[in-house]
mmCIF file of C-alpha atoms and ligand atoms in Angstrom:
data_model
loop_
_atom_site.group_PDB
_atom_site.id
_atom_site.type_symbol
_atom_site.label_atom_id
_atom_site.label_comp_id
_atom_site.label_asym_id
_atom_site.label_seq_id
_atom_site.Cartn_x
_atom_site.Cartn_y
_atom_site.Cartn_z
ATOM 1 C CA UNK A 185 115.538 88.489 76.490
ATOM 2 C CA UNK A 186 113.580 90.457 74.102
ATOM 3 C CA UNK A 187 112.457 93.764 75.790
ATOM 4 C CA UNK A 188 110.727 96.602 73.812
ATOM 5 C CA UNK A 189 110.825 100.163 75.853
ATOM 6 C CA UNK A 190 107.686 101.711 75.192
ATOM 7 C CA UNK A 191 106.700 105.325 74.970
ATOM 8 C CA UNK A 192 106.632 109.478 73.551
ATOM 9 C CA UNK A 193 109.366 110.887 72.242
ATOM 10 C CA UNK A 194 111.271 111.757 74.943
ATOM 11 C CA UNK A 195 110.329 109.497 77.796
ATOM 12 C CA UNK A 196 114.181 108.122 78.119
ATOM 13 C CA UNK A 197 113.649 105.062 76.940
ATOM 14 C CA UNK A 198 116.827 105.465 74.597
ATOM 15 C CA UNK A 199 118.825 106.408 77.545
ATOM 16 C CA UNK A 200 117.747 103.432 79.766
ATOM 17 C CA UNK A 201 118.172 101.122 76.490
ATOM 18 C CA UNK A 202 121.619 102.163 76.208
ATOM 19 C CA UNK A 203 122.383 101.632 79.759
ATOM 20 C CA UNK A 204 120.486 98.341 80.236
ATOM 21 C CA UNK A 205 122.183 97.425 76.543
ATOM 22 C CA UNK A 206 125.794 97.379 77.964
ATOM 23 C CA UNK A 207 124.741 95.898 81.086
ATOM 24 C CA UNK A 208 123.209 92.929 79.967
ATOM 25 C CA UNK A 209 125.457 92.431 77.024
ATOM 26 C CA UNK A 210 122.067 92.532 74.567
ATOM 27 C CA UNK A 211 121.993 95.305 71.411
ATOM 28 C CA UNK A 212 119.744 98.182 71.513
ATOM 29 C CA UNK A 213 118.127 98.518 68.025
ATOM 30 C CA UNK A 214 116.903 102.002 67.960
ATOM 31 C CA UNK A 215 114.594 102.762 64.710
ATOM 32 C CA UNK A 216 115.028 106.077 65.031
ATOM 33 C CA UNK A 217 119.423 106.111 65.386
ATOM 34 C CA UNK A 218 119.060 103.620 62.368
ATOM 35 C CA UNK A 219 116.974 105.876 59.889
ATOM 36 C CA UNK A 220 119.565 108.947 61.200
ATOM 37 C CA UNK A 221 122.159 106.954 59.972
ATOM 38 C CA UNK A 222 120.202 105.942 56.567
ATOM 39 C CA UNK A 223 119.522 109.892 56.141
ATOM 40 C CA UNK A 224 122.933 111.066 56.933
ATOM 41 C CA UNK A 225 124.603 108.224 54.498
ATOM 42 C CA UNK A 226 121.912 109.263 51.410
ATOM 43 C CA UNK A 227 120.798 106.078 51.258
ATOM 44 C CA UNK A 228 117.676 104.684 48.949
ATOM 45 C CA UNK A 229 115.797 104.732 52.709
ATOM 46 C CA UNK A 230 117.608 107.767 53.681
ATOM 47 C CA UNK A 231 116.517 109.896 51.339
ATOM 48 C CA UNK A 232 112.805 108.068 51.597
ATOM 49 C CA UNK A 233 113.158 108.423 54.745
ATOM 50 C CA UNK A 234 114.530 112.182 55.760
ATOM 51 C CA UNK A 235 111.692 114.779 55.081
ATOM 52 C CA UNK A 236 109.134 112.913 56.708
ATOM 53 C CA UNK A 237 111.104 112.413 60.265
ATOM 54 C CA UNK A 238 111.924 116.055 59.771
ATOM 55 C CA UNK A 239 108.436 116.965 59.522
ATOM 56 C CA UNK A 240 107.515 114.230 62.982
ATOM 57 C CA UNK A 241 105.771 112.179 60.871
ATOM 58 C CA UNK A 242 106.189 108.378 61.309
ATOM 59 C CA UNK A 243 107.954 106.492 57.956
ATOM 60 C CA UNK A 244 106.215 103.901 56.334
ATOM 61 C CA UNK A 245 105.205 100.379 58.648
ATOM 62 C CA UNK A 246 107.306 98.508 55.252
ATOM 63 C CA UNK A 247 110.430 100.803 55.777
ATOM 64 C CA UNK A 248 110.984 100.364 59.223
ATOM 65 C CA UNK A 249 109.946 96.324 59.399
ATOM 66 C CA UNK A 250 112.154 95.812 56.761
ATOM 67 C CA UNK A 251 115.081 97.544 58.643
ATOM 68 C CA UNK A 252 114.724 95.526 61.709
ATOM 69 C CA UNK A 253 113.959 92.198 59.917
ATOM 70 C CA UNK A 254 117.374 92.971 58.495
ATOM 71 C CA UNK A 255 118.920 93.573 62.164
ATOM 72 C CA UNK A 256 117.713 90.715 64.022
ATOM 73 C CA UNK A 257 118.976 87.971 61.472
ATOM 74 C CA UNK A 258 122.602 89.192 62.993
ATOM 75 C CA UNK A 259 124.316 87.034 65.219
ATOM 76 C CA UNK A 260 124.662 89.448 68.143
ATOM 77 C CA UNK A 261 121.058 89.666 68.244
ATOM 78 C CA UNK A 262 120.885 85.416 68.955
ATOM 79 C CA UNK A 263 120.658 86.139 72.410
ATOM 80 C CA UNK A 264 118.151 88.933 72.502
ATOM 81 C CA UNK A 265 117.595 92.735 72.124
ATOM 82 C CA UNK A 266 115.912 95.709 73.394
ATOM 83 C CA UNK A 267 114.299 97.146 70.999
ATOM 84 C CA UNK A 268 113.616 101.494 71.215
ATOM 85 C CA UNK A 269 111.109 103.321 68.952
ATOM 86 C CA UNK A 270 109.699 99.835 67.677
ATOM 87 C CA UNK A 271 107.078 98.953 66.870
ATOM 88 C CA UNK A 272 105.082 102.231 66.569
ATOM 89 C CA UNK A 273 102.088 100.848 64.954
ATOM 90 C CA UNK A 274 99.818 97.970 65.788
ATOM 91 C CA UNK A 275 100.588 96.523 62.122
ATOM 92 C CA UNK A 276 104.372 97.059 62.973
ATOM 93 C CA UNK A 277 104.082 94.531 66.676
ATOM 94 C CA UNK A 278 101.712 92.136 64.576
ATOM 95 C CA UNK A 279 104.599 91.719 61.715
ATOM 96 C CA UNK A 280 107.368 91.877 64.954
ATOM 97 C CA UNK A 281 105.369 88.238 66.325
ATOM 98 C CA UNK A 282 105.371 87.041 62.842
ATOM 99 C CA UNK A 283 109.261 87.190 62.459
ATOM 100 C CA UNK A 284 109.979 86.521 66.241
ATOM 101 C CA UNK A 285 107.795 83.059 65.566
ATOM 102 C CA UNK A 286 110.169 81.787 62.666
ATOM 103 C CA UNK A 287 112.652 82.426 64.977
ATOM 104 C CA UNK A 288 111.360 80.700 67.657
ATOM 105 C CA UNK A 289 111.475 83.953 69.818
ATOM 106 C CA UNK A 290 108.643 86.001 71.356
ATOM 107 C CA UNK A 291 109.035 89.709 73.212
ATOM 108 C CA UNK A 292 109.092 88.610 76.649
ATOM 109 C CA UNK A 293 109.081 92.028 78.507
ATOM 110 C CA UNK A 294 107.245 95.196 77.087
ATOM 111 C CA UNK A 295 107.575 98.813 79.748
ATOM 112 C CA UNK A 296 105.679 101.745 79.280
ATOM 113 C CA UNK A 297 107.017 104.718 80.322
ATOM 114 C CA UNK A 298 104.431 107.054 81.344
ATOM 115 C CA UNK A 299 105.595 111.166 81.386
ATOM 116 C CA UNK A 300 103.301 114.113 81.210
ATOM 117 C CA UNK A 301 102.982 115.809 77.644
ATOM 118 C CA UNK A 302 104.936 119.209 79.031
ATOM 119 C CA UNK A 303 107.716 117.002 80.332
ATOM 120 C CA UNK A 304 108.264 115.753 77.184
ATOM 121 C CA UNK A 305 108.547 118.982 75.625
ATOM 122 C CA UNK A 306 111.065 120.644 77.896
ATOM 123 C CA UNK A 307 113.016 117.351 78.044
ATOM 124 C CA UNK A 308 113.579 117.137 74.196
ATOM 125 C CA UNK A 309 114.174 120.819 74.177
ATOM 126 C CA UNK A 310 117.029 119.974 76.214
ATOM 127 C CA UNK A 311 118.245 117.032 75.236
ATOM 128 C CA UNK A 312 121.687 116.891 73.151
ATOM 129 C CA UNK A 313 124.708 114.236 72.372
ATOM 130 C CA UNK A 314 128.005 113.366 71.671
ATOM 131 C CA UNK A 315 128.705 113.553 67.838
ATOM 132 C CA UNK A 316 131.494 111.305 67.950
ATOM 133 C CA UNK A 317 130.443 108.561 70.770
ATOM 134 C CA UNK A 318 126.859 109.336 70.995
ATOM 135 C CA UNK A 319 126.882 109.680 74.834
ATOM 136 C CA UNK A 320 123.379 111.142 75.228
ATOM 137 C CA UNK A 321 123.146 114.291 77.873
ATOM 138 C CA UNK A 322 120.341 117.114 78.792
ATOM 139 C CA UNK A 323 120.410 120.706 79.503
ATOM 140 C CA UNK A 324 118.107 120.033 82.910
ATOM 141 C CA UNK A 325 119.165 116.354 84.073
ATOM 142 C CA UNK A 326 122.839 114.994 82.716
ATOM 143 C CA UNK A 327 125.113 117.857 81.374
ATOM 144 C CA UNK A 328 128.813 116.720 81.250
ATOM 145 C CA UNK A 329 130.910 116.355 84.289
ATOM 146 C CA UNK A 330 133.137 118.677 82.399
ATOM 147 C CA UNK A 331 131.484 121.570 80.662
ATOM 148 C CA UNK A 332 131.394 120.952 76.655
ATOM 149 C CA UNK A 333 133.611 117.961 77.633
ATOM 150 C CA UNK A 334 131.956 114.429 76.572
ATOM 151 C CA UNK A 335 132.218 112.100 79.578
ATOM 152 C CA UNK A 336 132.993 109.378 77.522
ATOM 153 C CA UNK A 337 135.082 109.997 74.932
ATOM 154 C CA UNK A 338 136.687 113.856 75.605
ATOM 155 C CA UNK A 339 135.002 115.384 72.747
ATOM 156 C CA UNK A 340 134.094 118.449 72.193
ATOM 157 C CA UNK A 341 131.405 118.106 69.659
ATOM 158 C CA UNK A 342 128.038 118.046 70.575
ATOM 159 C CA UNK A 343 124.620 117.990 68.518
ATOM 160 C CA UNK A 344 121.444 118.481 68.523
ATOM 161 C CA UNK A 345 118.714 116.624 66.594
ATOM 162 C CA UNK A 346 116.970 118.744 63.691
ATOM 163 C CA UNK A 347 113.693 117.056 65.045
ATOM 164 C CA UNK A 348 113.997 117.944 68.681
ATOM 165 C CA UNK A 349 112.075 121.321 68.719
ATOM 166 C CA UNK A 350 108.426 122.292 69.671
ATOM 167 C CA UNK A 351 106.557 122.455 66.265
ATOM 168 C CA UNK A 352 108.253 119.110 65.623
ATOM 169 C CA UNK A 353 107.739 117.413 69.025
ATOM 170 C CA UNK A 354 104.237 118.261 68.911
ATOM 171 C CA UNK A 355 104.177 116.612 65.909
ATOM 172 C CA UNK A 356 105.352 113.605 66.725
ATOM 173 C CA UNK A 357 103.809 113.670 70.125
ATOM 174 C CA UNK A 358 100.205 113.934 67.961
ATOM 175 C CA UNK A 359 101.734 110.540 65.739
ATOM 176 C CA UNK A 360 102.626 108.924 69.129
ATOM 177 C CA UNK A 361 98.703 109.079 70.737
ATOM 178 C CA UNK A 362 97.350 108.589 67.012
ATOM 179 C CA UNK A 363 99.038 105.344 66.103
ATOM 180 C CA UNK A 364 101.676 104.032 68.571
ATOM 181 C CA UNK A 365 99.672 104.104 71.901
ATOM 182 C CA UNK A 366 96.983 101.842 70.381
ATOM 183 C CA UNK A 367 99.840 99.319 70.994
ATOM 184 C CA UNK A 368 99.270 99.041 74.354
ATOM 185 C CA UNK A 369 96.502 96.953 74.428
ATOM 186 C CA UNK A 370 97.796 94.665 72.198
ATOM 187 C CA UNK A 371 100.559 94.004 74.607
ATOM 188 C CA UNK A 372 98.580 93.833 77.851
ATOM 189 C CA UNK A 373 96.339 91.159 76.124
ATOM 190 C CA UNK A 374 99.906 89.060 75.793
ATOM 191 C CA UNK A 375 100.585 89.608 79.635
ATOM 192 C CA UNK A 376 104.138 91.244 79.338
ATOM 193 C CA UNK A 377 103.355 94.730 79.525
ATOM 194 C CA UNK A 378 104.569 96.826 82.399
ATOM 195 C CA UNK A 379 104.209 100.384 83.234
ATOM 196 C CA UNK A 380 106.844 102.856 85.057
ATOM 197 C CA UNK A 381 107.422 106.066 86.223
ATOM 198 C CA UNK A 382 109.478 107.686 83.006
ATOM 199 C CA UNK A 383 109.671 110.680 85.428
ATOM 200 C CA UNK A 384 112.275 109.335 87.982
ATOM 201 C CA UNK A 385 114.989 110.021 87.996
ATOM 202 C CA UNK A 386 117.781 107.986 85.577
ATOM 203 C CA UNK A 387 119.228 105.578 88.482
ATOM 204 C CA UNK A 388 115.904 104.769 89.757
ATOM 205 C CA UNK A 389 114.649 103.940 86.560
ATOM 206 C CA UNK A 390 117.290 101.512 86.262
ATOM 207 C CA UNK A 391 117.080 100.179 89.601
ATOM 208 C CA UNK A 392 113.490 99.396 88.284
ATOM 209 C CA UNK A 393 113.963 98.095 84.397
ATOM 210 C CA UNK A 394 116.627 96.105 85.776
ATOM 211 C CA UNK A 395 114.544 94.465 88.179
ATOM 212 C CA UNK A 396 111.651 93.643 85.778
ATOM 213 C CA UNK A 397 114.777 92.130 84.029
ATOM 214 C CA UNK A 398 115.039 89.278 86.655
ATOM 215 C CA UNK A 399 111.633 88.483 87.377
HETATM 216 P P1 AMP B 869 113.050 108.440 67.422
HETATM 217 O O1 AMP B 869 114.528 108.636 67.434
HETATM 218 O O2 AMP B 869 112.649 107.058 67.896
HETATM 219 O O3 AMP B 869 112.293 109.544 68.122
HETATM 220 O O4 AMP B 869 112.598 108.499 65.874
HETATM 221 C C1 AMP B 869 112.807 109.650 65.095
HETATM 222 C C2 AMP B 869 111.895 109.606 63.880
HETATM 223 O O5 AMP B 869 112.200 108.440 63.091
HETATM 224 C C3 AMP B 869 110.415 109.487 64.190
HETATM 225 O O6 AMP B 869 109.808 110.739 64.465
HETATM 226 C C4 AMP B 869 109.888 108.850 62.894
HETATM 227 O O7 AMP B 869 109.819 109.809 61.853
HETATM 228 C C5 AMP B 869 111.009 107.880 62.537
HETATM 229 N N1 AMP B 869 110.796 106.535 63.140
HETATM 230 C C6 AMP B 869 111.592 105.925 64.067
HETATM 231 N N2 AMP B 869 111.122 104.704 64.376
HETATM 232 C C7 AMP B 869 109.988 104.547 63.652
HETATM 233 C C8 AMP B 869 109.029 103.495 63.537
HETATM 234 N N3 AMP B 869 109.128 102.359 64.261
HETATM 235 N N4 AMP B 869 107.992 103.674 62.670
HETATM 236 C C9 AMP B 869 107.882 104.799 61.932
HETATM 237 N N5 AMP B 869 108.741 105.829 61.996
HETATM 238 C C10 AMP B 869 109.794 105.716 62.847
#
């Protein structure tokens, strides 16, 4: 199963990927976690890579396909993956078919998540995460059973993404209409594109993903 979760910054998609990830034993290749780890190391992309997301701007088409292209010739991708934050451009789902085809693969499932603009906002605004496990949580829908206790792994540090703020959202809200939505009919041509309700709430989104899944 290859599955891309489609949609703004702060939709959930990287929530659901991570939850649908470990229940269908597939990886979740997120672009974005990737280049965060690229910037933090100072690598060559890193450091390519680091003023631009900090600024919501979207990183070069060649960056990003060549970061992926690198993932998906890994052996625990044989068997599929859900791919989160790719592709953002048209150019970036064209050059996805191309490497699929050598493969022999194709995406088979594609879901939009639609969610209103001011959503968005006061979702990222809230959003925050593990440092050491990466559990994601949010001020307004999953704070920690414990308070400043990580559900998963007992930590007590948390972060914050440098990008998740409104001058920066809006930002990359403006790149995500500009260049990434035009995706969508791309997609809908190849009859795998489904749309839900990125609103519901996390279970129910689930429930649904999971059921598109199994058709
Ligand atoms: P995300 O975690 O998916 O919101 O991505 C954070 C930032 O990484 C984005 O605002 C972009 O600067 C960059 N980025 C992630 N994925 C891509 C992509 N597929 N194409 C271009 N830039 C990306």
């Amino acid at each position: 199963m290859i599955m891309v979760l489609f949609g703004p910054p702060g939709c959930g998609k990287g929530t659901q990927a991570g939850i649908i990830a470990k229940d269908i034993e597939i990886p979740h290749l997120s672009t974005g976690d990737m280049l965060r780890d690229a910037v933090k190391s100072k690598t060559e992309t890193g450091l390519k890579a680091a003023s631009i997301m900090e600024e919501g701007k979207l990183v070069s088409d060649e960056i990003v396909i060549n970061i992926i292209k690198d993932r998906i010739c890994n052996s625990d991708c044989k068997n599929g993956f859900i791919l989160d934050g790719f592709p953002r451009t048209v150019s970036q789902a064209k050059e996805l078919d191309i490497m699929l085809t050598t493969e022999n693969m194709k995406v088979d499932l594609v879901v939009d998540f639609s969610v209103n603009d001011e959503a968005l906002i006061s979702r990222i605004e809230g959003r925050f995460s593990c440092g050491d496990c990466g559990e994601g949580y949010n001020d307004h829908t999953k704070l920690p059973t414990k308070e400043g206790i990580c559900d998963e792994c007992g930590s007590s540090n948390f972060i914050r993404r440098k990008d998740d703020n409104r001058a920066t959202v809006s930002k990359r809200l403006e790149a995500y209409y500009k260049d990434t939505l035009p995706i969508l009919p791309y997609y809908k041509e190849k009859k795998v594109l489904h749309s839900i309700d990125g609103l519901a709430d996390i279970d129910s989104v689930t429930t649904e993903l999971m059921s598109l899944i199994k058709k």
